[in-house]
Coordinates of C-alpha atoms in Angstrom, one line a residue:
R927 CA 0.0 0.0 0.0
E928 CA 2.8 2.4 0.9
L929 CA 4.6 1.6 -2.3
R930 CA 1.4 2.4 -4.2
Y931 CA 1.3 5.8 -2.4
V932 CA 4.8 6.5 -3.6
E933 CA 3.8 5.6 -7.2
D934 CA 0.8 7.9 -6.9
D935 CA 3.0 10.8 -5.7
K936 CA 4.8 10.7 -9.0
N937 CA 1.7 11.9 -10.7
D938 CA 0.6 14.3 -8.0
P939 CA 0.9 17.9 -9.1
N940 CA 1.2 19.1 -5.5
V941 CA 4.2 16.8 -4.9
F942 CA 5.8 18.2 -8.1
K943 CA 5.2 21.8 -6.9
R944 CA 6.7 20.9 -3.5
N945 CA 9.8 19.5 -5.1
V946 CA 10.1 22.6 -7.3
L947 CA 9.7 24.8 -4.3
I948 CA 12.4 23.0 -2.3
T949 CA 14.8 23.1 -5.3
T950 CA 14.1 26.9 -5.7
V951 CA 14.8 27.6 -2.1
S952 CA 18.0 25.5 -2.3
I953 CA 19.1 27.5 -5.4
I954 CA 18.4 30.8 -3.6
F955 CA 20.3 29.7 -0.5
I956 CA 23.4 28.5 -2.4
F957 CA 23.4 31.4 -4.7
N958 CA 23.4 33.8 -1.8
I959 CA 26.2 32.0 -0.1
F960 CA 28.3 32.1 -3.3
N961 CA 27.6 35.9 -3.6
I962 CA 28.6 36.5 0.0
T963 CA 31.8 34.4 -0.5
L964 CA 32.5 36.4 -3.6
N965 CA 32.0 39.7 -1.9
Q966 CA 34.2 38.8 1.1
S967 CA 37.1 37.6 -1.2
V968 CA 37.1 40.4 -3.7
K969 CA 40.4 41.8 -2.5
E970 CA 41.9 38.4 -2.4
M971 CA 40.8 37.7 -6.0
G972 CA 42.2 41.2 -7.0
L973 CA 45.6 40.4 -5.5
L974 CA 45.7 37.0 -7.3
R975 CA 44.9 38.8 -10.6
L976 CA 47.7 41.3 -9.9
M977 CA 50.1 38.4 -9.2
G978 CA 49.4 36.9 -12.6
A979 CA 46.4 34.6 -12.1
K980 CA 44.2 34.2 -15.1
K981 CA 40.4 34.5 -15.1
R982 CA 40.2 30.8 -15.6
N983 CA 42.2 30.1 -12.4
V984 CA 40.1 32.5 -10.4
R985 CA 36.8 31.0 -11.7
C986 CA 38.1 27.5 -10.9
M987 CA 38.0 28.5 -7.2
I988 CA 34.3 28.9 -7.4
I989 CA 33.9 25.6 -9.4
Y990 CA 36.0 23.7 -6.8
Q991 CA 33.9 25.2 -4.0
A992 CA 30.7 24.2 -5.8
L993 CA 32.0 20.6 -6.2
I994 CA 32.8 20.4 -2.5
I995 CA 29.4 21.8 -1.5
T996 CA 27.7 19.3 -3.9
I997 CA 29.5 16.2 -2.6
I998 CA 29.3 17.0 1.1
G999 CA 25.8 18.4 0.8
I1000 CA 24.4 15.3 -1.1
L1001 CA 26.1 12.9 1.4
L1002 CA 24.8 14.7 4.4
G1003 CA 21.3 15.0 2.8
L1004 CA 21.1 11.3 2.1
V1005 CA 22.2 10.4 5.6
A1006 CA 19.7 12.9 7.1
G1007 CA 16.9 11.6 4.7
V1008 CA 17.5 7.9 5.6
T1009 CA 17.6 8.8 9.4
Y1010 CA 14.5 10.9 9.2
S1011 CA 12.7 8.2 7.2
Y1012 CA 13.7 5.4 9.6
I1013 CA 12.5 7.4 12.6
G1014 CA 9.3 8.3 10.8
I1015 CA 8.4 4.7 9.7
S1016 CA 9.2 3.4 13.2
N1017 CA 6.6 5.8 14.7
Y1018 CA 4.0 5.4 12.0
N1019 CA 1.0 3.0 12.3
E1020 CA 2.5 1.3 15.4
V1021 CA -0.9 -0.2 16.3
L1022 CA -1.2 -1.7 12.8
Y1023 CA 2.3 -3.2 13.0
S1024 CA 1.7 -4.7 16.4
E1025 CA -1.6 -6.2 15.4
A1026 CA -0.1 -7.7 12.3
G1027 CA 3.0 -9.0 14.2
L1028 CA 5.3 -7.2 11.8
N1029 CA 8.4 -5.1 12.3
P1030 CA 8.6 -1.9 10.2
K1031 CA 11.2 -2.1 7.4
L1032 CA 12.7 0.9 5.6
Y1033 CA 12.5 0.7 1.8
I1034 CA 14.6 3.1 -0.2
N1035 CA 13.7 3.6 -3.8
N1036 CA 16.7 4.0 -6.0
E1037 CA 14.8 6.4 -8.2
I1038 CA 14.2 8.7 -5.3
V1039 CA 17.9 8.7 -4.4
I1040 CA 18.9 9.5 -7.9
K1041 CA 16.3 12.3 -8.0
A1042 CA 17.7 13.7 -4.7
I1043 CA 21.3 13.7 -6.2
L1044 CA 20.2 15.3 -9.4
V1045 CA 18.3 18.0 -7.5
G1046 CA 21.5 18.8 -5.4
M1047 CA 23.7 18.9 -8.5
I1048 CA 21.3 21.1 -10.5
S1049 CA 20.8 23.5 -7.5
V1050 CA 24.5 24.0 -7.1
F1051 CA 25.2 24.3 -10.8
I1052 CA 22.5 27.0 -11.3
S1053 CA 23.6 28.8 -8.2
C1054 CA 27.3 29.1 -9.2
I1055 CA 26.8 30.2 -12.9
I1056 CA 26.4 34.0 -12.2
P1057 CA 29.2 34.2 -9.5
T1058 CA 31.6 32.2 -11.7
F1059 CA 31.2 34.6 -14.6
K1060 CA 31.1 37.6 -12.3
I1061 CA 34.3 36.8 -10.6
G1062 CA 36.2 36.7 -13.8
K1063 CA 35.2 40.3 -14.6
I1064 CA 36.6 41.7 -11.4
S1065 CA 39.0 44.6 -12.0
P1066 CA 42.2 44.0 -10.0
I1067 CA 42.7 47.7 -9.2
E1068 CA 39.1 48.5 -8.2
S1069 CA 38.9 45.3 -6.1
I1070 CA 41.7 46.3 -3.8
I1071 CA 40.7 50.0 -3.5
N1072 CA 37.0 49.6 -2.5
T1073 CA 34.5 46.8 -2.0
D1074 CA 31.5 48.7 -0.8
K1075 CA 30.0 50.6 -3.7
I1076 CA 27.3 53.0 -2.6
K1077 CA 25.4 55.1 -5.2
N1078 CA 23.9 58.5 -4.3
H1079 CA 20.5 59.3 -5.7
R1080 CA 19.7 63.0 -5.2
S1081 CA 16.3 62.6 -6.7
R1082 CA 15.4 60.5 -3.6
L1083 CA 16.3 63.2 -1.0
G1084 CA 12.6 64.0 -0.5
I1085 CA 11.7 60.4 0.2
D1086 CA 14.8 60.0 2.5
R1087 CA 13.7 63.0 4.6
L1088 CA 10.2 61.6 4.9
V1089 CA 11.4 58.2 6.0
S1090 CA 13.8 59.8 8.4
K1091 CA 11.0 61.9 9.9
I1092 CA 8.7 58.9 10.3
F1093 CA 11.1 56.3 11.6
G1094 CA 13.9 58.6 13.0
F1095 CA 17.5 58.6 12.1
Y1096 CA 18.3 55.0 13.2
G1097 CA 15.2 53.7 11.5
F1098 CA 16.2 55.5 8.3
M1099 CA 19.8 54.1 8.5
G1100 CA 18.4 50.6 9.1
L1101 CA 16.2 50.9 5.9
K1102 CA 19.1 52.3 3.9
N1103 CA 21.3 49.4 4.9
I1104 CA 19.0 47.0 2.9
G1105 CA 19.8 49.0 -0.3
R1106 CA 23.5 48.5 0.1
N1107 CA 23.2 45.2 -1.7
K1108 CA 19.8 45.0 -3.4
V1109 CA 20.4 41.5 -4.9
R1110 CA 21.3 39.9 -1.6
A1111 CA 18.5 41.7 0.2
A1112 CA 16.0 40.6 -2.4
I1113 CA 17.1 37.0 -2.3
S1114 CA 16.8 37.0 1.5
M1115 CA 13.4 38.4 1.4
L1116 CA 12.3 36.1 -1.3
S1117 CA 13.4 33.1 0.7
I1118 CA 11.2 34.2 3.6
A1119 CA 8.3 34.9 1.3
L1120 CA 8.4 31.4 -0.1
G1121 CA 8.0 30.1 3.4
G1122 CA 5.1 32.5 3.9
Y1123 CA 3.5 31.4 0.7
I1124 CA 3.5 27.8 1.8
F1125 CA 2.3 28.7 5.3
I1126 CA -0.6 30.9 4.3
T1127 CA -1.9 28.6 1.6
T1128 CA -1.5 25.5 3.7
F1129 CA -3.3 26.7 6.8
S1130 CA -5.9 28.8 5.1
S1131 CA -9.4 28.2 6.6
M1132 CA -10.7 27.7 3.1
Q1133 CA -9.1 24.3 2.9
E1134 CA -11.0 23.3 6.0
E1135 CA -14.2 24.6 4.4
V1136 CA -13.6 22.5 1.3
N1137 CA -12.9 19.4 3.4
S1138 CA -16.0 19.9 5.5
K1139 CA -18.2 20.3 2.4
I1140 CA -16.7 17.3 0.7
E1141 CA -17.4 15.3 3.9
D1142 CA -21.0 16.4 3.7
M1143 CA -21.2 15.3 0.1
Q1144 CA -19.6 11.9 0.7
N1145 CA -21.8 11.2 3.8
R1146 CA -25.5 11.9 3.1
Y1147 CA -26.2 10.3 6.5
N1148 CA -24.3 10.1 9.7
I1149 CA -24.3 6.3 9.4
T1150 CA -25.2 4.1 6.4
M1151 CA -26.0 0.4 6.6
Q1152 CA -26.3 -1.4 3.3
F1153 CA -25.6 -4.8 1.7
G1154 CA -22.5 -5.4 -0.4
V1155 CA -22.5 -6.4 -4.0
N1156 CA -21.8 -10.0 -3.2
A1157 CA -24.8 -10.3 -0.8
D1158 CA -27.6 -12.6 -1.8
P1159 CA -30.4 -10.3 -3.0
Q1160 CA -33.1 -12.8 -2.0
I1161 CA -32.2 -12.7 1.7
S1162 CA -30.4 -9.4 2.0
K1163 CA -32.8 -7.1 3.8
Y1164 CA -33.2 -5.2 7.1
T1165 CA -36.2 -6.2 9.1
D1166 CA -38.5 -4.0 11.3
S1167 CA -36.8 -5.6 14.3
D1168 CA -33.4 -4.4 13.1
V1169 CA -34.8 -0.9 12.8
E1170 CA -36.4 -1.0 16.2
N1171 CA -33.1 -2.2 17.8
I1172 CA -31.3 0.8 16.3
E1173 CA -34.1 3.3 17.4
K1174 CA -33.7 2.1 21.0
I1175 CA -30.1 3.4 21.1
K1176 CA -29.9 6.7 22.9
G1177 CA -28.5 9.4 20.5
V1178 CA -30.2 8.1 17.4
K1179 CA -32.1 11.1 15.8
S1180 CA -33.8 9.5 12.7
I1181 CA -33.7 6.5 10.4
H1182 CA -34.6 6.5 6.7
K1183 CA -35.5 3.1 5.3
I1184 CA -34.6 2.7 1.7
Q1185 CA -35.0 0.0 -0.9
I1186 CA -32.4 0.2 -3.7
T1187 CA -32.3 -2.2 -6.6
N1188 CA -30.4 -2.1 -9.9
G1189 CA -32.4 -2.6 -13.1
M1190 CA -32.5 -1.7 -16.8
F1191 CA -34.4 0.8 -18.9
T1192 CA -35.2 0.6 -22.6
F1193 CA -34.8 3.6 -24.9
N1194 CA -34.7 4.7 -28.5
N1195 CA -31.3 5.7 -29.8
K1196 CA -32.4 9.0 -31.1
D1197 CA -33.9 10.1 -27.7
I1198 CA -30.6 9.7 -25.7
N1199 CA -27.6 11.9 -25.5
K1200 CA -24.9 10.1 -27.6
E1201 CA -22.2 10.9 -24.9
F1202 CA -24.2 8.8 -22.5
T1203 CA -24.2 5.7 -24.7
T1204 CA -20.5 6.2 -25.6
Y1205 CA -19.5 6.6 -21.9
N1206 CA -21.4 3.5 -20.8
G1207 CA -20.2 1.4 -23.8
V1208 CA -23.7 0.6 -25.0
E1209 CA -23.9 -1.1 -28.4
K1210 CA -25.6 1.3 -30.7
K1211 CA -28.8 0.2 -32.4
E1212 CA -32.3 1.5 -32.8
I1213 CA -33.7 0.2 -29.5
M1214 CA -31.1 -0.1 -26.7
E1215 CA -31.1 -0.6 -22.9
D1216 CA -28.8 0.3 -20.1
K1217 CA -28.5 0.2 -16.3
L1218 CA -30.7 2.2 -13.9
V1219 CA -30.8 2.6 -10.2
L1220 CA -34.3 2.4 -8.5
K1221 CA -34.7 4.0 -5.1
L1222 CA -37.8 3.7 -3.0
Y1223 CA -38.0 6.0 0.1
D1224 CA -40.4 6.3 3.0
D1225 CA -42.8 9.2 2.9
D1226 CA -40.9 11.1 5.6
Y1227 CA -37.8 11.4 3.4
I1228 CA -39.8 12.4 0.4
D1229 CA -41.6 15.2 2.3
E1230 CA -38.5 16.5 4.2
K1231 CA -35.6 16.1 1.8
L1232 CA -36.6 15.3 -1.8
N1233 CA -38.8 18.4 -2.0
D1234 CA -35.6 20.6 -2.1
F1235 CA -34.5 19.0 -5.4
V1236 CA -37.7 19.2 -7.5
E1237 CA -37.2 20.9 -10.8
E1238 CA -40.5 20.1 -12.4
G1239 CA -43.7 18.3 -11.2
S1240 CA -45.2 17.5 -7.9
L1241 CA -44.1 15.1 -5.2
D1242 CA -47.7 14.4 -4.2
D1243 CA -48.1 12.5 -7.5
I1244 CA -45.3 10.0 -6.9
K1245 CA -47.3 8.5 -4.0
K1246 CA -50.0 7.3 -6.3
D1247 CA -50.6 5.8 -9.8
T1248 CA -51.8 7.7 -12.9
D1249 CA -53.6 5.7 -15.6
G1250 CA -52.2 2.5 -14.1
Y1251 CA -48.6 3.7 -14.2
P1252 CA -46.6 4.2 -10.9
N1253 CA -45.5 7.8 -10.7
V1254 CA -41.7 8.3 -10.3
A1255 CA -39.1 11.1 -9.9
V1256 CA -36.3 10.9 -12.5
Y1257 CA -32.8 12.2 -12.2
N1258 CA -32.0 12.7 -15.9
Y1259 CA -28.3 13.7 -15.7
F1260 CA -24.9 12.0 -15.7
Y1261 CA -21.5 13.3 -15.0
D1262 CA -19.1 12.9 -18.0
I1263 CA -15.7 12.4 -16.3
V1264 CA -14.1 11.2 -19.6
D1265 CA -14.5 14.1 -22.0
D1266 CA -15.3 17.6 -20.7
H1267 CA -16.2 16.8 -17.0
T1268 CA -19.6 18.4 -17.1
I1269 CA -23.1 17.2 -16.2
K1270 CA -25.2 16.3 -19.3
P1271 CA -28.8 15.1 -19.7
I1272 CA -29.4 11.5 -20.4
F1273 CA -32.7 11.9 -22.3
K1274 CA -32.4 14.8 -24.7
E1275 CA -35.9 15.9 -23.8
L1276 CA -37.8 14.6 -20.8
N1277 CA -41.2 15.9 -19.8
I1278 CA -43.7 15.4 -17.1
G1279 CA -46.1 12.6 -18.2
D1280 CA -43.5 10.7 -20.3
I1281 CA -43.5 6.9 -20.0
I1282 CA -40.3 5.0 -19.4
T1283 CA -40.0 1.2 -19.9
V1284 CA -38.0 -0.4 -17.1
K1285 CA -36.9 -4.0 -16.2
I1286 CA -36.7 -4.7 -12.5
P1287 CA -35.3 -7.9 -10.9
V1288 CA -38.0 -9.7 -9.0
E1289 CA -38.2 -13.1 -7.3
E1290 CA -40.4 -15.8 -8.9
N1291 CA -40.3 -19.4 -7.9
N1292 CA -37.1 -18.9 -5.9
T1293 CA -35.3 -17.4 -8.9
I1294 CA -34.6 -13.9 -10.0
V1295 CA -36.2 -12.7 -13.3
Y1296 CA -36.4 -9.3 -14.9
K1297 CA -40.0 -7.9 -14.9
E1298 CA -40.7 -5.4 -17.6
M1299 CA -43.1 -2.6 -16.7
K1300 CA -43.8 1.1 -17.5
V1301 CA -43.5 4.0 -15.1
R1302 CA -44.7 7.6 -15.5
V1303 CA -42.5 10.6 -15.0
A1304 CA -44.1 12.8 -12.4
V1305 CA -41.1 14.7 -11.1
I1306 CA -37.8 15.8 -12.7
L1307 CA -35.0 16.4 -10.2
K1308 CA -32.4 19.2 -10.3
D1309 CA -28.9 18.4 -11.4
E1310 CA -27.6 19.2 -7.9
W1311 CA -29.2 16.0 -6.6
I1312 CA -26.0 14.1 -7.5
A1313 CA -23.9 16.2 -5.0
M1314 CA -26.3 17.7 -2.4
G1315 CA -29.0 15.1 -2.4
D1316 CA -28.9 11.3 -2.1
G1317 CA -27.8 10.7 -5.6
D1318 CA -25.0 8.4 -6.7
F1319 CA -22.0 9.6 -8.7
M1320 CA -22.5 6.8 -11.1
P1321 CA -23.4 7.5 -14.8
D1322 CA -26.7 5.7 -14.5
L1323 CA -30.3 6.8 -14.8
E1324 CA -31.9 7.2 -11.3
I1325 CA -35.6 6.6 -10.7
I1326 CA -36.9 7.6 -7.3
T1327 CA -40.4 6.9 -5.9
S1328 CA -42.4 6.1 -2.7
N1329 CA -42.1 2.7 -1.1
I1330 CA -45.9 2.6 -1.5
H1331 CA -45.1 1.2 -5.0
S1332 CA -42.7 -1.5 -3.6
K1333 CA -44.9 -4.5 -4.1
N1334 CA -46.1 -3.4 -7.5
I1335 CA -42.6 -2.6 -8.9
T1336 CA -40.2 -5.0 -7.0
G1337 CA -42.6 -7.6 -5.7
E1338 CA -42.0 -6.9 -2.0
Q1339 CA -41.4 -4.1 0.4
K1340 CA -38.0 -4.4 2.0
Y1341 CA -35.2 -2.3 3.2
T1342 CA -31.8 -2.8 1.6
Q1343 CA -30.3 0.5 3.1
L1344 CA -30.7 2.4 6.3
G1345 CA -29.7 6.0 6.5
I1346 CA -29.2 6.9 10.2
N1347 CA -28.7 10.4 11.6
L1348 CA -27.5 10.9 15.2
E1349 CA -27.7 13.7 17.7
N1350 CA -23.9 13.9 17.6
P1351 CA -22.4 12.4 14.4
Y1352 CA -19.1 11.9 16.1
D1353 CA -20.3 10.1 19.2
E1354 CA -18.1 7.0 19.3
I1355 CA -20.3 5.1 21.7
V1356 CA -23.4 5.4 19.6
N1357 CA -21.4 4.5 16.4
N1358 CA -20.0 1.4 18.1
E1359 CA -23.4 0.2 19.3
I1360 CA -24.9 0.6 15.8
Q1361 CA -21.9 -1.1 14.3
K1362 CA -22.4 -4.1 16.5
I1363 CA -26.0 -4.5 15.2
S1364 CA -24.7 -4.2 11.6
R1365 CA -22.1 -6.9 12.2
S1366 CA -24.8 -9.2 13.6
I1367 CA -26.6 -9.1 10.2
P1368 CA -25.0 -11.3 7.5
G1369 CA -23.7 -9.3 4.5
S1370 CA -24.4 -5.9 6.1
L1371 CA -21.8 -3.1 5.6
F1372 CA -21.3 -0.3 8.0
N1373 CA -20.1 3.2 6.9
S1374 CA -20.1 6.3 9.1
R1375 CA -19.3 10.0 9.0
L1376 CA -17.0 9.4 12.0
S1377 CA -14.8 6.9 10.2
Y1378 CA -14.6 9.1 7.1
H1379 CA -13.8 12.1 9.3
E1380 CA -11.0 10.1 11.1
M1381 CA -9.6 8.9 7.8
S1382 CA -9.6 12.4 6.3
E1383 CA -8.2 13.9 9.5
S1384 CA -5.4 11.4 9.4
I1385 CA -4.6 12.2 5.8
Y1386 CA -4.8 16.0 6.5
K1387 CA -2.5 15.7 9.5
S1388 CA 0.0 13.8 7.5
Y1389 CA -0.2 16.6 4.9
I1390 CA 0.2 19.3 7.5
K1391 CA 3.2 17.5 9.0
S1392 CA 4.9 17.4 5.7
Q1393 CA 4.1 21.1 5.0
I1394 CA 5.4 22.1 8.5
A1395 CA 8.6 20.3 7.8
I1396 CA 9.0 22.2 4.5
I1397 CA 8.1 25.5 6.1
A1398 CA 10.6 24.9 8.9
L1399 CA 13.3 24.1 6.3
V1400 CA 12.5 27.1 4.2
L1401 CA 12.5 29.5 7.3
I1402 CA 15.7 28.0 8.6
I1403 CA 17.3 28.7 5.2
A1404 CA 15.8 32.1 5.1
S1405 CA 17.2 33.0 8.6
I1406 CA 20.6 31.8 7.5
N1407 CA 20.3 34.0 4.4
I1408 CA 19.4 37.0 6.4
F1409 CA 22.2 36.3 8.9
C1410 CA 24.7 36.0 6.1
T1411 CA 23.4 39.2 4.4
I1412 CA 23.4 41.3 7.6
R1413 CA 26.7 39.8 8.7
T1414 CA 28.4 40.7 5.5
N1415 CA 27.0 44.2 5.5
L1416 CA 28.4 44.6 9.0
L1417 CA 31.8 43.4 8.0
I1418 CA 31.8 45.7 5.0
R1419 CA 30.7 48.7 7.2
K1420 CA 33.1 47.9 10.0
K1421 CA 34.9 51.2 9.6
E1422 CA 31.7 53.1 9.2
I1423 CA 30.2 51.6 12.4
S1424 CA 33.4 52.2 14.3
T1425 CA 33.4 55.9 13.2
L1426 CA 29.8 56.3 14.3
R1427 CA 30.6 54.8 17.6
A1428 CA 33.6 57.2 18.0
L1429 CA 31.3 60.1 17.2
G1430 CA 29.1 59.1 20.2
V1431 CA 26.5 56.7 18.9
S1432 CA 25.7 54.3 21.6
L1433 CA 25.6 50.5 21.3
K1434 CA 21.9 50.6 22.1
N1435 CA 21.2 52.9 19.2
M1436 CA 23.3 50.7 16.9
K1437 CA 21.2 47.8 17.9
K1438 CA 18.1 49.9 17.2
M1439 CA 19.3 50.5 13.7
L1440 CA 19.8 46.7 13.2
I1441 CA 16.3 46.0 14.6
Y1442 CA 14.8 48.4 12.1
E1443 CA 16.7 46.6 9.4
A1444 CA 15.4 43.3 10.5
L1445 CA 11.8 44.6 10.7
A1446 CA 12.2 45.9 7.2
Y1447 CA 13.2 42.5 6.0
A1448 CA 10.1 41.0 7.7
V1449 CA 7.7 43.6 6.3
F1450 CA 8.9 43.4 2.8
S1451 CA 9.0 39.6 2.9
F1452 CA 5.4 39.6 4.2
I1453 CA 4.3 41.9 1.4
I1454 CA 6.0 39.7 -1.2
A1455 CA 4.5 36.5 0.3
M1456 CA 1.0 38.0 0.3
I1457 CA 0.9 38.6 -3.5
P1458 CA 1.3 34.9 -4.7
S1459 CA -0.7 33.6 -1.7
F1460 CA -3.6 35.9 -2.6
I1461 CA -3.4 34.8 -6.2
N1462 CA -3.2 31.1 -5.3
L1463 CA -6.2 31.3 -2.9
V1464 CA -8.3 33.1 -5.5
K1465 CA -7.4 30.4 -8.0
F1466 CA -8.2 27.8 -5.4
T1467 CA -11.7 29.3 -4.9
N1468 CA -12.4 29.7 -8.6
W1469 CA -11.2 26.1 -9.4
N1470 CA -13.5 24.6 -6.7
N1471 CA -16.4 26.7 -7.9
D1472 CA -15.8 25.8 -11.5
A1473 CA -15.4 22.1 -10.6
Y1474 CA -18.5 21.8 -8.5
I1475 CA -20.8 23.9 -10.7
N1476 CA -20.8 20.7 -12.8
Y1477 CA -22.5 19.0 -9.9
G1478 CA -25.2 21.6 -9.9
I1479 CA -23.7 23.7 -7.1
E1480 CA -23.8 27.3 -8.1
N1481 CA -21.5 28.7 -5.4
F1482 CA -19.5 26.0 -3.8
M1483 CA -17.3 28.3 -1.7
S1484 CA -16.4 32.0 -1.2
F1485 CA -13.0 33.6 -1.0
T1486 CA -12.0 34.3 2.6
F1487 CA -9.0 36.5 3.3
P1488 CA -6.5 34.5 5.5
I1489 CA -6.2 37.2 8.2
K1490 CA -5.2 34.9 11.1
E1491 CA -2.7 33.0 9.0
S1492 CA -1.2 36.2 7.6
L1493 CA -0.7 37.7 11.0
L1494 CA 0.8 34.5 12.4
F1495 CA 3.2 34.3 9.5
F1496 CA 4.2 38.0 10.0
A1497 CA 4.9 37.3 13.7
I1498 CA 7.1 34.2 12.7
S1499 CA 9.0 36.3 10.0
V1500 CA 9.7 39.0 12.5
F1501 CA 11.0 36.5 15.0
V1502 CA 13.2 34.8 12.4
C1503 CA 14.6 38.2 11.3
L1504 CA 15.3 39.4 14.8
I1505 CA 17.1 36.1 15.7
A1506 CA 19.3 36.5 12.6
V1507 CA 20.2 40.1 13.6
V1508 CA 20.9 39.1 17.2
V1509 CA 23.2 36.3 16.1
S1510 CA 25.0 38.3 13.4
N1511 CA 25.6 41.3 15.8
R1512 CA 27.3 39.3 18.6
D1513 CA 30.9 40.2 17.7
F1514 CA 30.2 43.9 17.2
E1515 CA 29.2 44.4 20.8
S1516 CA 32.8 43.9 22.0
M1517 CA 34.4 45.4 18.9
N1518 CA 37.4 47.7 19.5
I1519 CA 36.5 51.1 18.0
I1520 CA 40.1 52.0 17.1
E1521 CA 40.8 48.8 15.3
G1522 CA 37.5 49.1 13.5
I1523 CA 38.5 52.5 12.1
K1524 CA 41.9 51.3 11.0
E1525 CA 40.6 48.1 9.1
N1526 CA 37.9 47.5 6.7
E1527 CA 38.1 43.8 6.1

């Protein structure tokens, strides 16, 4: 089963996006490291060029560095991956392993290992292309004269004064520090923004809304008891005694007794949508027949639930005969999942009063035979019955009527399905008591909203855990990026900082400047993250609405701005940036001012 999940992941677009994201973050991180290394070794490279080193020799230094990073990084990554996987599988499904008497074994797919190696090699290769070419163009004279190039923009004096007035001198200096190396700053902010994008889109409340609505669609009742396909149709039925035993359980709200049987209906080729016959593989001829599902409900369900899905006709008619024909409600749609994924009518034209010829299996002389009879269309159901009502997602004609017609149509009144609703759908005690009754009935199958909820919750928690791991990885990389960026800026500005300290600027005010710089990283990263997150969530809303409109649902969901998720991510990004600043500033607290003025390394 687990190997099948691995195979399914290969075709999962979300897994592909996740791999692309991790690769992108890796490339950003390594690219930033290469640029920082290049910036710190500019004078060294200039001296080597003055001593006669060729461009090729200088570039080889970056290439050798890339090879070392690739080899060590891949080896460490594989070891960490195997360790993480072993710990994970040892703590996964412990109950299942103990019940089966099995010890978990770690299976490593060679294809995944090769993919990991390729991702590492590609990440480093892309990251070192620009620094490799850039380092060969360094002018030897300029490199040993000055490494901190600052451009003055007179046209921005007005903006600078405004920023200084709003945030004060140290806030202004902190914001200006970001512009000293725009490329590194942009890369650092982008790495945080990627983590924010995953965080906001993963924990958006809209995902929970979709999961809840899908749960409602998949579970028309809190508990469903029905007989499997292999059950003997002659003896498979729930008795009044079974229903009474369930009704006695405290917490049961209502029980709908349903008789479901599969039959056939006869039709003329010209009357049916050609996509329907093609989809169901019906041999084309003038008179054809195909499967139908017949459902007979008690009057309570018809009055309370079915009335919401009437498109034409009256439900009062399906409780009686007209001209000797049993009146029925017809769901005249099927969902074409092969061609264009839309709901289409089965009969091109279906009107109230039309007569449909059906063949229903009945018992005669202890054998099952198909009884041909005619039914009258009294009600046509809306297309949303398939999703919001009690319709099946199968591409078959559905005929619904009152169980008053049971003996006339099927030969006997019996219950082949029980739809049970509870006071509390997730009450484990009530669910277990009803499940015991179901197990005591041969061939009966038990399905509940509780079990579906637990299964979906388990899948969702696994997804959340994987996303949290990715978010943590991205934010760690982002914090290292910011640490390296601020650290490099401090090294470059060592003389400048020492001069300011000599002029009377306190260490407290210098820290204030760095805090403003960190907050600027957090704010800009947050703004960058919000743009793709907003676009993604709008697309998510539109995609779901477009998908479910084919099930007859006009507005499946509405866009909800992720306020809580956004604020939480902003707090996390501020924390990450402040930690990076605190760590990068440690050495400067004890820096000798005189030595700082003399050196600028």
